[in-house]
Short mmCIF file of C-alpha atoms in Angstrom, two decimals:
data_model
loop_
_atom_site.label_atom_id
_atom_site.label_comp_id
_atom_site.label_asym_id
_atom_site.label_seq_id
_atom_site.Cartn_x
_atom_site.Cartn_y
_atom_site.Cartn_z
CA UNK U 5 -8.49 -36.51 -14.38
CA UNK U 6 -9.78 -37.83 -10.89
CA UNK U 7 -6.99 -39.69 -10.42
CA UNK U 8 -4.50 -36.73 -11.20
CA UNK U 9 -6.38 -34.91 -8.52
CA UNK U 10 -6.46 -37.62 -5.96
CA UNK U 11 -2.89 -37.35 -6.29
CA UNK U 12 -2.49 -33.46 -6.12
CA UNK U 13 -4.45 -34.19 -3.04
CA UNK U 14 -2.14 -36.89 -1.69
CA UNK U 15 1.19 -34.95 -2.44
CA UNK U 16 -0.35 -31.48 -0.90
CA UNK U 17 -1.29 -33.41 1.89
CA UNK U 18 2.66 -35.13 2.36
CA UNK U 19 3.93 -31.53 1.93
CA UNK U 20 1.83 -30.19 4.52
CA UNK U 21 2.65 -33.03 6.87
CA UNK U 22 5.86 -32.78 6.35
CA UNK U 23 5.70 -28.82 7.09
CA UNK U 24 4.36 -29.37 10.39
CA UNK U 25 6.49 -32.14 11.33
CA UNK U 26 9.18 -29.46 11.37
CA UNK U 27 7.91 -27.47 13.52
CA UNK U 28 10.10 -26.47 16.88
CA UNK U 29 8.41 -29.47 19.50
CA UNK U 30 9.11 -26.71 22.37
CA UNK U 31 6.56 -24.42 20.60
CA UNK U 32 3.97 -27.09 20.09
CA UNK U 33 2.25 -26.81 23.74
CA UNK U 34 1.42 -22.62 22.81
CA UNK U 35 -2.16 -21.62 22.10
CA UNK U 36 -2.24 -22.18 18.39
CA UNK U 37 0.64 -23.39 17.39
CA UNK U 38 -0.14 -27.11 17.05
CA UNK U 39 -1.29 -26.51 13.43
CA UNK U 40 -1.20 -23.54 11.11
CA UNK U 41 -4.85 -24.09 10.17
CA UNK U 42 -6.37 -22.37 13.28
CA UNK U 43 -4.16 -19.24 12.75
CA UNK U 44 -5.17 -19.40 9.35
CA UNK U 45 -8.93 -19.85 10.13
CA UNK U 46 -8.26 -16.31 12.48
CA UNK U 47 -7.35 -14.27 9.23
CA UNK U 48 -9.50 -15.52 7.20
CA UNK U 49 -12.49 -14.72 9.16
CA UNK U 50 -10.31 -11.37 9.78
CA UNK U 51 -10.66 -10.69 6.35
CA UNK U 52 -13.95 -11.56 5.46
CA UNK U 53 -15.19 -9.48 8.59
CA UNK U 54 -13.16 -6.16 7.40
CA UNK U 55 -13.79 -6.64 3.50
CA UNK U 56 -17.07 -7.74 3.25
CA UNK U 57 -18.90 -8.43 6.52
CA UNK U 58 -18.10 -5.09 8.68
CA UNK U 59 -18.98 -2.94 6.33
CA UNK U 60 -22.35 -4.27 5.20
CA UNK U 61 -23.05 -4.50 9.18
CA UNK U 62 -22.37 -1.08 9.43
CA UNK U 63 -23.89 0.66 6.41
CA UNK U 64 -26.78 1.84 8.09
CA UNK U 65 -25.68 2.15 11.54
CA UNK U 66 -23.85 5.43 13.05
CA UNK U 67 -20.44 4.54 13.99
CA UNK U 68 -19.22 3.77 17.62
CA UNK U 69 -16.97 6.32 18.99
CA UNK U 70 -14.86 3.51 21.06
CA UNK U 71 -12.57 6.16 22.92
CA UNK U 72 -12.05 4.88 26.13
CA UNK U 73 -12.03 1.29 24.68
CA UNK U 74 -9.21 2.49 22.18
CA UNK U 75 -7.12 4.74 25.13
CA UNK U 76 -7.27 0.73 26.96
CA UNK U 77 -6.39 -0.76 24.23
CA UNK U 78 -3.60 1.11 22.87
CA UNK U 79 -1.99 1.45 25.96
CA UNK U 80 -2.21 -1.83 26.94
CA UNK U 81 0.10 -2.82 23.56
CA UNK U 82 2.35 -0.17 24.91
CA UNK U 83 2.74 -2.20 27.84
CA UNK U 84 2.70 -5.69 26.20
CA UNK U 85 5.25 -3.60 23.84
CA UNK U 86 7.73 -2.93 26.52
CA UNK U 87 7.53 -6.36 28.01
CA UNK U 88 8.33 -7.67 24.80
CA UNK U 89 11.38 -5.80 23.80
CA UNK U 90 12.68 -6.37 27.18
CA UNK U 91 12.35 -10.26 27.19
CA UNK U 92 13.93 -10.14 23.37
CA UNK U 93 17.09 -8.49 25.12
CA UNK U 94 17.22 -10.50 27.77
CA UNK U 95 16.87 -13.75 26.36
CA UNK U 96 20.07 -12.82 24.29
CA UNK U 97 20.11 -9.62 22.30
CA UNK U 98 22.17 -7.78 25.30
CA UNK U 99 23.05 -11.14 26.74
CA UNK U 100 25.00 -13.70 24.67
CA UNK U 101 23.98 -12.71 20.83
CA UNK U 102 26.94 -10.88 19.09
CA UNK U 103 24.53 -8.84 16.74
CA UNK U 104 25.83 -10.41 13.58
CA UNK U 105 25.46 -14.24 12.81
CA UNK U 106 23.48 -15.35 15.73
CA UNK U 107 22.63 -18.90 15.60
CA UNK U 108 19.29 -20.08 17.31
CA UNK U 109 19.60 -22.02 20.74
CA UNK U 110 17.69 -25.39 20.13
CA UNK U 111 18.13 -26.00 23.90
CA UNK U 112 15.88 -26.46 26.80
CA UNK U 113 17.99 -24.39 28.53
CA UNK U 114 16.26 -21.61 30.83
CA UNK U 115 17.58 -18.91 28.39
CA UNK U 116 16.24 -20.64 25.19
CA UNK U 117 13.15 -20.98 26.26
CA UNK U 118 13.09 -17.70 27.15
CA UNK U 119 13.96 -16.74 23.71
CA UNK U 120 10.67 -19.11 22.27
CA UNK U 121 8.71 -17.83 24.77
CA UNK U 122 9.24 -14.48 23.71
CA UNK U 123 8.91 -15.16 20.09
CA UNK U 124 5.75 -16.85 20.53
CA UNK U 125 4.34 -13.41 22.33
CA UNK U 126 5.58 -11.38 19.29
CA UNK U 127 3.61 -13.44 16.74
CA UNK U 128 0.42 -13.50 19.16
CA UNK U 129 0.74 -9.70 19.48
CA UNK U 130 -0.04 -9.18 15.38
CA UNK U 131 -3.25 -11.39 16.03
CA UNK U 132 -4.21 -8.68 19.10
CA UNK U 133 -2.98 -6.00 16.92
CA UNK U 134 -5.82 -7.40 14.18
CA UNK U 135 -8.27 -5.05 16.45
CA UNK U 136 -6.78 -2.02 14.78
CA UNK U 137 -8.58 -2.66 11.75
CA UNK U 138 -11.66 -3.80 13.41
CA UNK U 139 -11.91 -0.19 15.25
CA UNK U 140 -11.69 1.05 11.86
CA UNK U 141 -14.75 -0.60 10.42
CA UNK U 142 -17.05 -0.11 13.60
CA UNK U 143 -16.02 3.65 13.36
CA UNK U 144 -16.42 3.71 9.58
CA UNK U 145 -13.21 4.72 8.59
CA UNK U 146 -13.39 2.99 5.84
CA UNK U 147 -10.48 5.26 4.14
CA UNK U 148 -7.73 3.78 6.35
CA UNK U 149 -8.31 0.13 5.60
CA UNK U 150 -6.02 0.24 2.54
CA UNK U 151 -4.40 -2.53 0.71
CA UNK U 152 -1.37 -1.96 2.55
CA UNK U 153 -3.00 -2.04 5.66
CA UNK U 154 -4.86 -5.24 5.26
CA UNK U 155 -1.76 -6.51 3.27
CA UNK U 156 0.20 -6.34 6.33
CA UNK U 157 -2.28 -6.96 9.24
CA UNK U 158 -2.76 -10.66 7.56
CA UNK U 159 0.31 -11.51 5.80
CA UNK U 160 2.70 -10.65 8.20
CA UNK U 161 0.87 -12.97 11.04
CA UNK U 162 0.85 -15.89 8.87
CA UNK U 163 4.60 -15.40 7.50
CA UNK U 164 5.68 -15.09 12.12
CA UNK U 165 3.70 -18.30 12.53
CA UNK U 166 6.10 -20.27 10.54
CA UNK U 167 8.85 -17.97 11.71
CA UNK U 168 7.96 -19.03 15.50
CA UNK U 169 7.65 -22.37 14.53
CA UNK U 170 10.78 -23.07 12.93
CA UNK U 171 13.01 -20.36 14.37
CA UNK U 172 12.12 -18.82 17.62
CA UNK U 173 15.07 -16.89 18.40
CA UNK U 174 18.81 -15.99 16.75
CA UNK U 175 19.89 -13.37 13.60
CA UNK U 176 16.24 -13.90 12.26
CA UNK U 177 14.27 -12.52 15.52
CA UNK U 178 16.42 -9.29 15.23
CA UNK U 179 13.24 -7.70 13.34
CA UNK U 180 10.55 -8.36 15.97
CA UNK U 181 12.44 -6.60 18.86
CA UNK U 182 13.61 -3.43 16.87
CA UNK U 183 9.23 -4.12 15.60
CA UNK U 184 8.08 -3.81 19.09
CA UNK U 185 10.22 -1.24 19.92
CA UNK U 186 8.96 1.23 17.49
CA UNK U 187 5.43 -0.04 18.46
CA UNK U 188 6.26 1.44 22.24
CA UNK U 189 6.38 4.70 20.53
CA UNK U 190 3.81 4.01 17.53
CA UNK U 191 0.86 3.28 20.38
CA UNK U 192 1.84 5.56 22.95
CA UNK U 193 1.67 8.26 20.25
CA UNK U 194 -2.16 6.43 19.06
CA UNK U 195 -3.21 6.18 22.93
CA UNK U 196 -2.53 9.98 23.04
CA UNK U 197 -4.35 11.27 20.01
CA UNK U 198 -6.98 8.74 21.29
CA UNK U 199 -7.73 11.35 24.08
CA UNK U 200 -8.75 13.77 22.27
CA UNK U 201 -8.22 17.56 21.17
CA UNK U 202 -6.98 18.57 24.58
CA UNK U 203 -4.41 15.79 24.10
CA UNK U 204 -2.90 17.19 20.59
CA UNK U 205 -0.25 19.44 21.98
CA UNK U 206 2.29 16.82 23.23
CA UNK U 207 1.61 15.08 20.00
CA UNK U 208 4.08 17.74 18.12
CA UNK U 209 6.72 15.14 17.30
CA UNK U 210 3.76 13.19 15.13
CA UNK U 211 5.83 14.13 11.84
CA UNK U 212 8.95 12.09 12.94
CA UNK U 213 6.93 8.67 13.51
CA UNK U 214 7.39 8.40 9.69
CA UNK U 215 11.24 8.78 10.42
CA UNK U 216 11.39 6.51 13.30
CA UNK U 217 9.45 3.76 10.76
CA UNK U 218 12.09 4.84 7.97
CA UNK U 219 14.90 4.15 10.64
CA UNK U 220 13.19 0.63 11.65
CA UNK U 221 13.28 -0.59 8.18
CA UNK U 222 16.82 0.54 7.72
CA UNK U 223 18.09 -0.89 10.42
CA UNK U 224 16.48 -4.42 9.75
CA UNK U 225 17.65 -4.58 6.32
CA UNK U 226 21.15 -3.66 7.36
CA UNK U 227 20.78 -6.30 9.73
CA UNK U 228 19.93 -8.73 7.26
CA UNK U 229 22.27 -7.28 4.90
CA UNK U 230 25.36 -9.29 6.97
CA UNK U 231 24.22 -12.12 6.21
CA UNK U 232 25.53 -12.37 2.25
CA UNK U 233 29.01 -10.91 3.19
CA UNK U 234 29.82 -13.21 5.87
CA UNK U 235 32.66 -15.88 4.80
CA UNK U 236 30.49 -18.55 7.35
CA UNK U 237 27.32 -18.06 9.19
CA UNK U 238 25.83 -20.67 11.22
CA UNK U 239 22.17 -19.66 11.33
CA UNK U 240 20.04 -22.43 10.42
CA UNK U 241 16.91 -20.96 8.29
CA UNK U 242 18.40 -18.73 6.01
CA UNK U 243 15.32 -18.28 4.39
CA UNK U 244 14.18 -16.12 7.41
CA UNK U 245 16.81 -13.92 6.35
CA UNK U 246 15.93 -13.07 3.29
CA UNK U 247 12.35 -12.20 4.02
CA UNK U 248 13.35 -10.29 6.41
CA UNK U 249 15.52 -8.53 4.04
CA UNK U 250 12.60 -8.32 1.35
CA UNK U 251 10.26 -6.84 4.01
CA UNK U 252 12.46 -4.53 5.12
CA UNK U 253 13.24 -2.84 1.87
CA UNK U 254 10.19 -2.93 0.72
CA UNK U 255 8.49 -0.84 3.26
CA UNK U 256 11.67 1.42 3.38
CA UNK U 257 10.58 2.34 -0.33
CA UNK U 258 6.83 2.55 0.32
CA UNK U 259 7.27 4.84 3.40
CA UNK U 260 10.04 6.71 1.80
CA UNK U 261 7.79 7.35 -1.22
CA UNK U 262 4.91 8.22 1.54
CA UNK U 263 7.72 10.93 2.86
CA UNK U 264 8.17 12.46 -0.33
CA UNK U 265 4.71 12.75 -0.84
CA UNK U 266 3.99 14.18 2.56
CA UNK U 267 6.21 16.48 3.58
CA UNK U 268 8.07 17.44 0.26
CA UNK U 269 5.51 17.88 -1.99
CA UNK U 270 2.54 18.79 0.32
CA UNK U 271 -0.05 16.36 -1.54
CA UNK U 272 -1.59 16.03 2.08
CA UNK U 273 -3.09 19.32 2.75
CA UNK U 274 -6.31 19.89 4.35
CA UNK U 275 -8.76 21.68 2.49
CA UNK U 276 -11.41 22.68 4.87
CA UNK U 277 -12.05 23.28 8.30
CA UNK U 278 -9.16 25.86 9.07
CA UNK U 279 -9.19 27.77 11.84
CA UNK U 280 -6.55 30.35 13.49
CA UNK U 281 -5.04 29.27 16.41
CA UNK U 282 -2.02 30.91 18.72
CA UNK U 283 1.44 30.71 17.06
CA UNK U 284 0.35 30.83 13.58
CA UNK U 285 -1.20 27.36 13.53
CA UNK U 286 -4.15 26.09 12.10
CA UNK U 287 -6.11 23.42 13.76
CA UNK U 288 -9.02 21.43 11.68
CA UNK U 289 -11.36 19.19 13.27
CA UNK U 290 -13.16 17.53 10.26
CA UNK U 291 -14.91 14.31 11.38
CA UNK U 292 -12.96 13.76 14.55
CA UNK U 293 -9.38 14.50 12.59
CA UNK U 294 -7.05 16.81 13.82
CA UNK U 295 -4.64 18.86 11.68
CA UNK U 296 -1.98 21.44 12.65
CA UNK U 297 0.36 23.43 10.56
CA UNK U 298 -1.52 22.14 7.17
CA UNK U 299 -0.23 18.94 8.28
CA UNK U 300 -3.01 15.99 7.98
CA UNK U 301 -2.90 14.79 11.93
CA UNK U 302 -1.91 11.22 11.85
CA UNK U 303 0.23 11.72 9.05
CA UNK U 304 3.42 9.78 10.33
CA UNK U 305 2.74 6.82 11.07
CA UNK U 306 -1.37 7.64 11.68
CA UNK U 307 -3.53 7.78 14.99
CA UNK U 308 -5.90 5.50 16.44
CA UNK U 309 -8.30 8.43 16.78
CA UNK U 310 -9.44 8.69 13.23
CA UNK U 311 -6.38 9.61 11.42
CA UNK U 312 -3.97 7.30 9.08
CA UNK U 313 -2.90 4.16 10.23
CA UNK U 314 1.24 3.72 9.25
CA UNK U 315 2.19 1.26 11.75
CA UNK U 316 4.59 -1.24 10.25
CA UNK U 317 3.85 -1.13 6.80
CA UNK U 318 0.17 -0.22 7.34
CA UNK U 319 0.32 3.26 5.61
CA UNK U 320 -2.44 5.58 5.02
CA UNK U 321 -1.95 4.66 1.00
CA UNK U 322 -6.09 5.54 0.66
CA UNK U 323 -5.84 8.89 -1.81
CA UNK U 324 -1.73 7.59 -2.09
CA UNK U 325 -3.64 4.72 -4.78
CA UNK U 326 -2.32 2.26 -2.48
CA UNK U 327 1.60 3.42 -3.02
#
């Protein structure tokens, strides 16, 4: 039995060895990329702060209102947002890439580097974005930190390390540009509501961030659709691919079903708190949540301030039983 385990060990060991020795040598030098064990050390302790730690921290504490810390920090990501989906372009995506079967540059070549350069920010922007959650549990809104939301906040970091290290750049990196993009929108939107009430009337358009996240997901899995009717197709981790593809549709069903749910069948009311405002609407300020037009503020795609977090697969699935 010991020895069985010794070599269990010894062939875990070889596999993980052999996993790292594959890893891109021009992303090596990047903060945390030498090894996945220090990205993995990061979620973990992400995890055991927002599941077990936070919360027993906070239980008898009042929660920290964080605005002006939040209106920083979302808008920051805006800007990080914007940088990112503008190095993505240039380092091929309106450059040289023909949108289809886009193979990744192994170069040293300015350009390529470019391209891992860029990559690497993408994956080091989920670890930032782990914050979100964090807000939630010093502001006890415990509601919003879902399975889905936790689900994606973790997984999704640990999936781009390997995706970074093995293929920074070409077909597979379409995802994180079109990802960033809708996260120019998705924290502008959260800086906003961030603000406060007086803030709430250019949030109007707060229904259609659960489009723009439906559109996201379609287009990536169209993208990654290509891939099985192309005759040849050069792109060297197909594997990427069909994560991608997985991720994609999988998400365009959960936030679909979200839709439905939403604005179809009205499960997401409010209940209490109306008051009459001008035009007809109804504003509710429950617990620092805003509602208008017996819409649940934060609904599409969620706010920073309090309301449902959506972003990227991080729906507001508490009272949705996780769905």
């Amino acid at each position: 039995m010991l020895q069985e385990m010794k070599e269990i060990g010894s062939h875990a060991i070889d596999i993980y060895d052999y996993l790292v020795a594959g890893v891109d040598p021009r992303v090596k030098d990047y903060p945390l990329m030498q090894s996945p064990i220090p990205m993995t050390i990061i979620l973990l302790c992400y995890l055991f702060f927002v599941l077990y730690l936070g919360p027993r921290i906070m239980a008898n504490r009042k929660p920290f209102h964080l605005k002006e810390t939040m209106i920083v920090y979302n808008f920051l990501l805006v800007g990080l947002s914007i940088y990112i989906v503008y190095e993505f372009m240039m380092s091929g995506w309106v450059t040289t890439y023909t949108w289809r079967c886009d193979a990744i540059d192994v170069s040293d070549s300015p350009q390529a580097m470019r391209m891992v350069q860029v990559a690497w920010l993408f994956w080091f922007s989920k670890i930032i974005e782990l914050m979100d959650t964090l807000f939630f549990v010093l502001r006890k809104k415990s509601g919003q930190i879902t399975f889905l939301h936790i689900f994606h906040h973790s997984f999704m970091p640990w999936t781009w390390w390997w995706g970074v290290g093995y293929a920074p750049g070409g077909m597979g990196s379409f995802h994180a540009m079109v990802n960033s993009s809708v996260h120019v929108i998705m924290y502008f939107y959260y800086g906003l509501s961030a603000a406060g009430p007086r803030f709430q009337k250019f949030l109007w358009w707060k229904k259609y961030m659960t489009a723009i996240q439906l559109t996201q997901f379609v287009l990536v899995s169209l993208h990654a659709t290509q891939y099985y009717f192309m005759d040849r197709c050069d792109y060297q981790f197909p594997i990427i691919i069909h994560l991608v593809w997985i991720y994609g549709t999988f998400f365009f069903i959960l936030f679909s079903n979200f839709w439905v749910q939403a604005y179809v069948k009205g499960k997401r009311l409010p209940k209490q708190g109306v008051q009459p405002c001008q035009n007809g609407k109804a504003a509710i300020y429950a617990n620092g949540k805003h509602h208008e037009n017996g819409v649940k503020h934060g609904m599409a795609n969620g706010t920073s301030n309090g309301s449902a977090h959506l972003e990227n697969g991080s729906a507001p699935m508490g009272k949705m039983k996780k769905a």
